[in-house]
mmCIF file of C-alpha atoms in Angstrom:
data_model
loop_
_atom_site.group_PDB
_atom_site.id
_atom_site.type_symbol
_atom_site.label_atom_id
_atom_site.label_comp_id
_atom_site.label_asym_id
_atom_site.label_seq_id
_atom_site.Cartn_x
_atom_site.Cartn_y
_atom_site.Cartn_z
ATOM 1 C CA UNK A 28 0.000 0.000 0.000
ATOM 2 C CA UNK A 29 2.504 2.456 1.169
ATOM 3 C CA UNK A 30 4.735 1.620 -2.549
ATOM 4 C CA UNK A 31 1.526 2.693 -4.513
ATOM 5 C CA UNK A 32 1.339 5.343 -2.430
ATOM 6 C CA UNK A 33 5.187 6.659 -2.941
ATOM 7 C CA UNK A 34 3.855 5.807 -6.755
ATOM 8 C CA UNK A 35 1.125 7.717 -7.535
ATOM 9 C CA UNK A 36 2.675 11.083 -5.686
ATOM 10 C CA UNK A 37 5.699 10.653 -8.156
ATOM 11 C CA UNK A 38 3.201 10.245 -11.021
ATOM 12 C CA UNK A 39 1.506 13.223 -9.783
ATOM 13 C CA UNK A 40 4.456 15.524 -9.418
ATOM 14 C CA UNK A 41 5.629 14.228 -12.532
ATOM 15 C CA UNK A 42 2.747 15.073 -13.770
ATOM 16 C CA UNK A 43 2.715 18.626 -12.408
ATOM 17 C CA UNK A 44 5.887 19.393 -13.468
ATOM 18 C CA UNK A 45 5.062 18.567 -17.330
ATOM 19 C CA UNK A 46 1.675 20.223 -17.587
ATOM 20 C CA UNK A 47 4.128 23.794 -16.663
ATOM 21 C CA UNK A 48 6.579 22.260 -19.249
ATOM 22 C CA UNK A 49 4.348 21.464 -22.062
ATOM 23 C CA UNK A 50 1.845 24.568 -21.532
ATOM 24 C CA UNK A 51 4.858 27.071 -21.252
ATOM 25 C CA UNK A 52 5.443 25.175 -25.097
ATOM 26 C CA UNK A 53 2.104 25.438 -25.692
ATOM 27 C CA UNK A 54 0.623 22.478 -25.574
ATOM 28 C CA UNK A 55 -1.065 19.610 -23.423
ATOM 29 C CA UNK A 56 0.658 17.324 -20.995
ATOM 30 C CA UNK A 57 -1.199 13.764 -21.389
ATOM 31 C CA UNK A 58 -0.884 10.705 -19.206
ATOM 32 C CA UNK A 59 1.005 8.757 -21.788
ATOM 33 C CA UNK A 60 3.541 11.319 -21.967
ATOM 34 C CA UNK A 61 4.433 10.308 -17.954
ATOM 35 C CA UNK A 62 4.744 6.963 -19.335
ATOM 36 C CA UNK A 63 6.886 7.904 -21.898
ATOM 37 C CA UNK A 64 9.072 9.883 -19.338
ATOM 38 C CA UNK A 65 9.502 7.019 -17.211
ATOM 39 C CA UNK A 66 11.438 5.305 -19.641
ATOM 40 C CA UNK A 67 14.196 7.619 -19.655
ATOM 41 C CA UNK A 68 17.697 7.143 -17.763
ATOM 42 C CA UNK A 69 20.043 10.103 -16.760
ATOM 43 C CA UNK A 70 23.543 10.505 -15.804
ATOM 44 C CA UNK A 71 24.731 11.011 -12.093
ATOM 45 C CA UNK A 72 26.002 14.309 -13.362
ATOM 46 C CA UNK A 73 23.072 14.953 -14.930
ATOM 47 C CA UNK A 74 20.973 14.764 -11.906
ATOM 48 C CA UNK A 75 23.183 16.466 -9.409
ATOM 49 C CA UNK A 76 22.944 19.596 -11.780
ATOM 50 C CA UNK A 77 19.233 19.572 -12.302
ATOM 51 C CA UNK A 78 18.982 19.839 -7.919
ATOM 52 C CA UNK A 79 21.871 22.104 -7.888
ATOM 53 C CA UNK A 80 20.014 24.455 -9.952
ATOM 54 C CA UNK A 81 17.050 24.410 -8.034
ATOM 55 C CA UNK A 82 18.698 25.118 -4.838
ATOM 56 C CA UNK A 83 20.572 27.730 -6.383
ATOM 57 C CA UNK A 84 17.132 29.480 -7.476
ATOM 58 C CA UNK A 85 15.539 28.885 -3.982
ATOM 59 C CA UNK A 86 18.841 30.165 -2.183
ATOM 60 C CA UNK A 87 18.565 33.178 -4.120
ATOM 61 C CA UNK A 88 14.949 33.786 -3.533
ATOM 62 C CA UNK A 89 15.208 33.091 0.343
ATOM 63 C CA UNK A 90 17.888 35.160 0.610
ATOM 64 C CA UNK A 91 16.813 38.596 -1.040
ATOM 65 C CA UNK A 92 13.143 38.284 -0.813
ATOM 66 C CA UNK A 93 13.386 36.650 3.037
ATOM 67 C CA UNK A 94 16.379 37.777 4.461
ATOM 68 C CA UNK A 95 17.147 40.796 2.563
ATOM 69 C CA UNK A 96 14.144 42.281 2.241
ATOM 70 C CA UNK A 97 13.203 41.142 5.943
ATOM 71 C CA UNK A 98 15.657 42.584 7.478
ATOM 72 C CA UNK A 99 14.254 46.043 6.052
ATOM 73 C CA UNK A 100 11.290 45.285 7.904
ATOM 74 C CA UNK A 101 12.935 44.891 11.195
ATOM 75 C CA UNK A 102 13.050 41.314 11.044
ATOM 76 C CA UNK A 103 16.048 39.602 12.583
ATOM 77 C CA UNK A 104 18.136 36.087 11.071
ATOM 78 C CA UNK A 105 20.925 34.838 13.418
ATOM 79 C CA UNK A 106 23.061 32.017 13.550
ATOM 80 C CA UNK A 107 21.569 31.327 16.817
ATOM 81 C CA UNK A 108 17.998 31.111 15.659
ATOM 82 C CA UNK A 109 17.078 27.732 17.250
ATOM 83 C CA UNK A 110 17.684 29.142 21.014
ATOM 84 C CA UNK A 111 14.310 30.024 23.054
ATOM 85 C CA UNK A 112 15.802 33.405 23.590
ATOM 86 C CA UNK A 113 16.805 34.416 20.240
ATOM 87 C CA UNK A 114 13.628 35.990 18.068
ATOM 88 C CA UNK A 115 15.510 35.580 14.659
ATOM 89 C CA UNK A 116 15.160 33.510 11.875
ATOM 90 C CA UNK A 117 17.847 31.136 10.101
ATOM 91 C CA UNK A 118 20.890 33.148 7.544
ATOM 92 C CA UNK A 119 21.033 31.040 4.328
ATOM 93 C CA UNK A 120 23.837 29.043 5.164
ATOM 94 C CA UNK A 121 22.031 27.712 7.952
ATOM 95 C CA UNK A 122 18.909 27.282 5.556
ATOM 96 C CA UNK A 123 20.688 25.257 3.814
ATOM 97 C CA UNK A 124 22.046 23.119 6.223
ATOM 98 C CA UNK A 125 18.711 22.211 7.586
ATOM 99 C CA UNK A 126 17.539 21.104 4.057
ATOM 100 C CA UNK A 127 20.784 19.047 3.945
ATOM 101 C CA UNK A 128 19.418 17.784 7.412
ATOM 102 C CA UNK A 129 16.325 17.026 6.267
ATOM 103 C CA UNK A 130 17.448 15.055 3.102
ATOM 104 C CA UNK A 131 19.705 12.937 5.018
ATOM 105 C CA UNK A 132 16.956 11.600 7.707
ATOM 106 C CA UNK A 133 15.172 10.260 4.473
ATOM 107 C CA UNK A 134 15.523 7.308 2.583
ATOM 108 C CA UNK A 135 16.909 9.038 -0.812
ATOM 109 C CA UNK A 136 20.950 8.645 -0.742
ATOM 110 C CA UNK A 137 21.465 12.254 -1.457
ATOM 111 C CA UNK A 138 24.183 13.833 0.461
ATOM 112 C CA UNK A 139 24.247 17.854 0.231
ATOM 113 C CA UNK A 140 26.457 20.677 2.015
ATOM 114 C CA UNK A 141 28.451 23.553 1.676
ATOM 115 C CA UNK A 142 32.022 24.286 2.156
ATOM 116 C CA UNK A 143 34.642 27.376 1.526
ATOM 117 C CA UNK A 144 38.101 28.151 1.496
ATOM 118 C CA UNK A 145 37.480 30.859 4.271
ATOM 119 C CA UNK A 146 34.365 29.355 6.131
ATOM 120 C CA UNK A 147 32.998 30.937 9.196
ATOM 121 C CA UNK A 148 32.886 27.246 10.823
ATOM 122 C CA UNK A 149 36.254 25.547 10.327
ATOM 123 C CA UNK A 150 34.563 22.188 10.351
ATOM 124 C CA UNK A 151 33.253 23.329 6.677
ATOM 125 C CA UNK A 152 36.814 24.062 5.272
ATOM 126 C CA UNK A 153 37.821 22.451 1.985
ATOM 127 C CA UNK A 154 40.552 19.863 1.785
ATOM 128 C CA UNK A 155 42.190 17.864 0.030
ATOM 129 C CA UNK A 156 40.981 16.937 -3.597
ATOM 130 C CA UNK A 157 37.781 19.331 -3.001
ATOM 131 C CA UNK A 158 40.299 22.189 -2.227
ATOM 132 C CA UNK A 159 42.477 21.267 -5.562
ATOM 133 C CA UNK A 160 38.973 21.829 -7.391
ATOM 134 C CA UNK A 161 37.755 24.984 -5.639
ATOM 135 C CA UNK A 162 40.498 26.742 -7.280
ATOM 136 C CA UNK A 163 38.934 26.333 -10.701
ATOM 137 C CA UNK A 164 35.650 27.133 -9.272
ATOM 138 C CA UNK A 165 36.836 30.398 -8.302
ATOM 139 C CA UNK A 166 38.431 30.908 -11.651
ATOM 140 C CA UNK A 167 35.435 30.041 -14.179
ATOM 141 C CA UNK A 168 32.478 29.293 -11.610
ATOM 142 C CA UNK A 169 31.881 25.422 -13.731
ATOM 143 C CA UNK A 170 31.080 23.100 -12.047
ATOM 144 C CA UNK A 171 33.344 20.133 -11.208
ATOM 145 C CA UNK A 172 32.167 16.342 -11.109
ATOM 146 C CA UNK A 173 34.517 13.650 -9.760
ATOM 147 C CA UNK A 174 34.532 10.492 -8.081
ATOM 148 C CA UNK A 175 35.084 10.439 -4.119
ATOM 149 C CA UNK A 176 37.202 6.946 -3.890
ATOM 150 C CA UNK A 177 37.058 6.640 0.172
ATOM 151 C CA UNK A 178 33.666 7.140 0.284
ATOM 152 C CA UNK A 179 32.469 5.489 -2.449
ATOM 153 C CA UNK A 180 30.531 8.452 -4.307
ATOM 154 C CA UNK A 181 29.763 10.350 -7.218
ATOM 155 C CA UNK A 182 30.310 14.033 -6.316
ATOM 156 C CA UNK A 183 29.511 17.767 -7.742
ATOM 157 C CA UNK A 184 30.971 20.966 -6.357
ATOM 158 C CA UNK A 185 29.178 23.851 -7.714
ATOM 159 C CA UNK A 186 29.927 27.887 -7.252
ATOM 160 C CA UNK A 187 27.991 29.395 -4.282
ATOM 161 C CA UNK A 188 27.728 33.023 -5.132
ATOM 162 C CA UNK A 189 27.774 36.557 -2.777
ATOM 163 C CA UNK A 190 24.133 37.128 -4.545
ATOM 164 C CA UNK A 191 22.298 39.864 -2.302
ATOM 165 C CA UNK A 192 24.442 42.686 0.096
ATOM 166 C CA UNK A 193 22.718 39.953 3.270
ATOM 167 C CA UNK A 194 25.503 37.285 2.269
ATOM 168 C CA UNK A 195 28.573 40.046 2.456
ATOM 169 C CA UNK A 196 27.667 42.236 5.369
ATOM 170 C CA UNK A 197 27.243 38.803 7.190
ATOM 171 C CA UNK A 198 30.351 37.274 6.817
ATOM 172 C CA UNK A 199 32.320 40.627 6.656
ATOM 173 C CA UNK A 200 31.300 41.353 9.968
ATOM 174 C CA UNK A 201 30.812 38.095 12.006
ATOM 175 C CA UNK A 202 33.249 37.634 14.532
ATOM 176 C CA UNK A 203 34.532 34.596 13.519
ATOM 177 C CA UNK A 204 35.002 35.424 9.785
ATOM 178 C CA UNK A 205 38.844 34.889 7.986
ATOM 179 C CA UNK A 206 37.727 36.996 5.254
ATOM 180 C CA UNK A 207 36.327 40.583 5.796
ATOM 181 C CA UNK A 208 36.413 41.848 1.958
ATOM 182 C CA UNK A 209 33.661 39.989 0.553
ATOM 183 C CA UNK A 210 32.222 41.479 -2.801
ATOM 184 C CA UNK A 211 28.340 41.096 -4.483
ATOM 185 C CA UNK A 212 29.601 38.344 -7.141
ATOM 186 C CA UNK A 213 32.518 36.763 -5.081
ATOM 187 C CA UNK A 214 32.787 33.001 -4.896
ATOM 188 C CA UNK A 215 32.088 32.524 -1.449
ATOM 189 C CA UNK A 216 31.736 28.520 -1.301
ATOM 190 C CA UNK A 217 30.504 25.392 -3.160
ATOM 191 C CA UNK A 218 27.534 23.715 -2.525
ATOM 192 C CA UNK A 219 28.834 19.875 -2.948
ATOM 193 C CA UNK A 220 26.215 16.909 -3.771
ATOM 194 C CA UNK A 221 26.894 13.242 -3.584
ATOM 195 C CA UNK A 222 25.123 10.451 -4.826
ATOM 196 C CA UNK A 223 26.066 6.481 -4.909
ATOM 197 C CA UNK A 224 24.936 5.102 -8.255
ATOM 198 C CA UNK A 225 26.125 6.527 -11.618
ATOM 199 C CA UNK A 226 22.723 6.284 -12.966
ATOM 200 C CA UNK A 227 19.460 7.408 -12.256
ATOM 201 C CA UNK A 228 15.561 6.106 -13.501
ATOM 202 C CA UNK A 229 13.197 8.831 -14.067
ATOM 203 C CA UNK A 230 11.467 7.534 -10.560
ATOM 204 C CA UNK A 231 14.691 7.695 -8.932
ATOM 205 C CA UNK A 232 15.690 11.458 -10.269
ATOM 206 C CA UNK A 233 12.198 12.654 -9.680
ATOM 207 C CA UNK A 234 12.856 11.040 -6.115
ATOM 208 C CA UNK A 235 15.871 13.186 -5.534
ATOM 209 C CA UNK A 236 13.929 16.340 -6.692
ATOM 210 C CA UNK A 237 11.082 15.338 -4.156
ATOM 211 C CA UNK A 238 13.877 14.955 -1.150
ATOM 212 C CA UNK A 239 15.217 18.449 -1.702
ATOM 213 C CA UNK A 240 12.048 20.276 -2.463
ATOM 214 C CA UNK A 241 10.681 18.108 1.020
ATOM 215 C CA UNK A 242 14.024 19.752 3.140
ATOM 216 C CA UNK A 243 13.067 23.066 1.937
ATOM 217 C CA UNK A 244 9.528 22.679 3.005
ATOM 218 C CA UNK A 245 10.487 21.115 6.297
ATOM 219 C CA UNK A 246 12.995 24.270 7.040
ATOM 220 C CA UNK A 247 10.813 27.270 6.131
ATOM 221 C CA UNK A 248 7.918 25.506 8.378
ATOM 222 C CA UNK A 249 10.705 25.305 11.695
ATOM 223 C CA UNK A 250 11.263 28.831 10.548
ATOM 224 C CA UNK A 251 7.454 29.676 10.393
ATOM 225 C CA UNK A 252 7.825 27.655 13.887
ATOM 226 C CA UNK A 253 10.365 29.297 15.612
ATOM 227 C CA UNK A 254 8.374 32.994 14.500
ATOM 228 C CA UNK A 255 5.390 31.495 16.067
ATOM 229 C CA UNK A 256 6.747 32.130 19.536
ATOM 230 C CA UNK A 257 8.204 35.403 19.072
ATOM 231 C CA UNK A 258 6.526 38.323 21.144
ATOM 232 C CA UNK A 259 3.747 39.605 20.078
ATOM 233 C CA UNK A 260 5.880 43.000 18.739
ATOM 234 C CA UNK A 261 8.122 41.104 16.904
ATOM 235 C CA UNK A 262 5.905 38.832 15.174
ATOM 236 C CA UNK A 263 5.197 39.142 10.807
ATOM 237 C CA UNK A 264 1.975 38.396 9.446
ATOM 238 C CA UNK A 265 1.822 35.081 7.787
ATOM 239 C CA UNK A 266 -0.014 34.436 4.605
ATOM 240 C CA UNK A 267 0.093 35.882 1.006
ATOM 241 C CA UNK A 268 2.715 38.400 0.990
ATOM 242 C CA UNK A 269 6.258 38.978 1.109
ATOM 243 C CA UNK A 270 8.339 41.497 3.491
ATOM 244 C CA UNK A 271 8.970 43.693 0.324
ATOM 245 C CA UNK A 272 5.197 44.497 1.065
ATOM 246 C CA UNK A 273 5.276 45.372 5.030
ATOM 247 C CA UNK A 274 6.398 43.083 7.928
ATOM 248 C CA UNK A 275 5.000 39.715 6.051
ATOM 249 C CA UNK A 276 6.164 36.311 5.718
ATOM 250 C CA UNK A 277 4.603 34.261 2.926
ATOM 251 C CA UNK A 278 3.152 30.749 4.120
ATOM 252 C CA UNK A 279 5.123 27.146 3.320
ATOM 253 C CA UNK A 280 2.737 27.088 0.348
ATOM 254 C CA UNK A 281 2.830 30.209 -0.584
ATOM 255 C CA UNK A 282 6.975 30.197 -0.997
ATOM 256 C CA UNK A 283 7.391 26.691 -2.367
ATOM 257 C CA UNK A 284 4.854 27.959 -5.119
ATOM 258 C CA UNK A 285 7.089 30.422 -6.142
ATOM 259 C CA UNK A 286 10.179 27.904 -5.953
ATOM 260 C CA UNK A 287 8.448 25.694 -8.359
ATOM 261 C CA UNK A 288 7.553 28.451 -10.640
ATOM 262 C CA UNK A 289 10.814 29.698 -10.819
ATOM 263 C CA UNK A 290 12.423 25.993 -11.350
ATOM 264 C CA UNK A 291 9.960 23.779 -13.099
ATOM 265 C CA UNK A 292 10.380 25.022 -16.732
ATOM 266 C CA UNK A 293 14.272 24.101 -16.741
ATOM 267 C CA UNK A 294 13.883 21.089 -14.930
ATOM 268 C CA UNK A 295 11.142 19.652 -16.617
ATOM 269 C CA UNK A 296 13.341 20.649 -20.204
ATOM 270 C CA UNK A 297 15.712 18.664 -18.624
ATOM 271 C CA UNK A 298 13.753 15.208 -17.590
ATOM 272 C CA UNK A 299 12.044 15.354 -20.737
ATOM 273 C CA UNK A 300 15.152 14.438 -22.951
ATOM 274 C CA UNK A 301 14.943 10.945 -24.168
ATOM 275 C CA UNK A 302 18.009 9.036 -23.212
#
């Protein structure tokens, strides 16, 4: 029961994802076009860069139209933002981590997190091989795919970007920063995804979609959470709009909407190519 289950949502994402594909074209998704799709076989590589992109699109968007624009509304994010006593919400990198959290208590093999040259936790500095292929990140921003012999995974490092002012005045003035003259446009990091099999089925990429679009949904709710018991004063409205609009915080819904409309097109143009 609980396979059919797993099943039918996959056909029904699937299914969501082409009807914005095919009417963007201009035409009809159909139920034997999921069949069709499900034949289809993809690269490790392939598959890594498809996620990477959409976290790369929802890191941007939670970062200026959360953080950024929140924070001109009075709205605090702190590294801290889990304690009872701190009324803040999480800074990207720690956005991120809880998605990477969230992926790895499920039962897709999908490993994600993000590492730097000049990290504000040393625990997320690069070494060895990953530190040899930072440098070309920093040089050109492509990405770099290689296999991780000791642990037995396929691996993609891709460019984290300084993408809104929130990401520089951050780590140019936390007090544990090695780096104080961070730029808008500076490589800051790598986001670095791991994955055991070379392959992937349609099922099994859609699956690795599901698990990072689930870990975003799980964090913004513990961030919806966490705002929940904030005084009274300090609290946003939750619903519709967006703190570019007043002191507003759009509900889980309402912001993984806007994820999916900003990533669906290129993903789907992606899944869609017969292999």
């Amino acid at each position: 029961m609980k396979k059919n289950i797993q099943n039918t949502t996959l056909k029904i994402v699937a299914f969501g994802l082409l009807v914005v594909f095919t009417n963007a074209c201009g035409g009809v998704a159909e139920e034997k076009e999921i069949a069709s799709l499900e034949e289809n076989v993809f690269s490790v590589d392939e598959v890594l860069e498809m996620v990477a992109k959409e976290n790369d699109i929802t890191r941007k968007l939670y970062t200026k139209a959360i953080v950024g624009e929140g924070k001109k509304q009075g709205m605090k994010f702190d590294e801290d933002w889990r304690k009872n006593e701190v009324e803040a919400g999480p800074l990207p990198a720690l956005f991120l981590r809880g998605i990477a959290t969230s992926i790895k208590k499920g039962d897709v093999p999908l490993g994600l997190y993000l590492g730097s040259d000049f990290p504000i936790n040393n625990a997320n500095k690069f070494k060895g091989k990953q530190s040899e292929l930072f440098e070309s990140i920093k040089k050109d921003q492509k990405p770099q795919f290689f296999y991780d012999d000791e642990q037995k995974l396929h691996t993609a490092m891709f460019a984290d970007l300084a993408s809104a002012e929130a990401c520089v005045s951050c780590h140019n003035n936390h007090k544990q920063t090695a780096k104080k003259d961070w730029k808008l446009g500076d490589v800051m990091g790598a986001t670095t995804w791991q994955y055991p099999a070379d392959s992937l089925s349609y099922k099994a990429a859609i699956q690795v979609l599901n698990a990072y679009s689930k870990g975003t949904l799980e964090t913004y709710k513990e961030y919806l959470a966490e705002v929940a018991t904030f005084k009274e004063s300090e609290k946003p409205e939750i619903g519709t709009k967006w703190p570019s609009q007043g002191k507003y915080l759009p509900t889980p819904e309402v912001f993984l909407d806007s994820v999916k409309k900003l990533t669906a097109y290129n993903t789907m143009k992606k899944l869609v190519v017969a292999k």
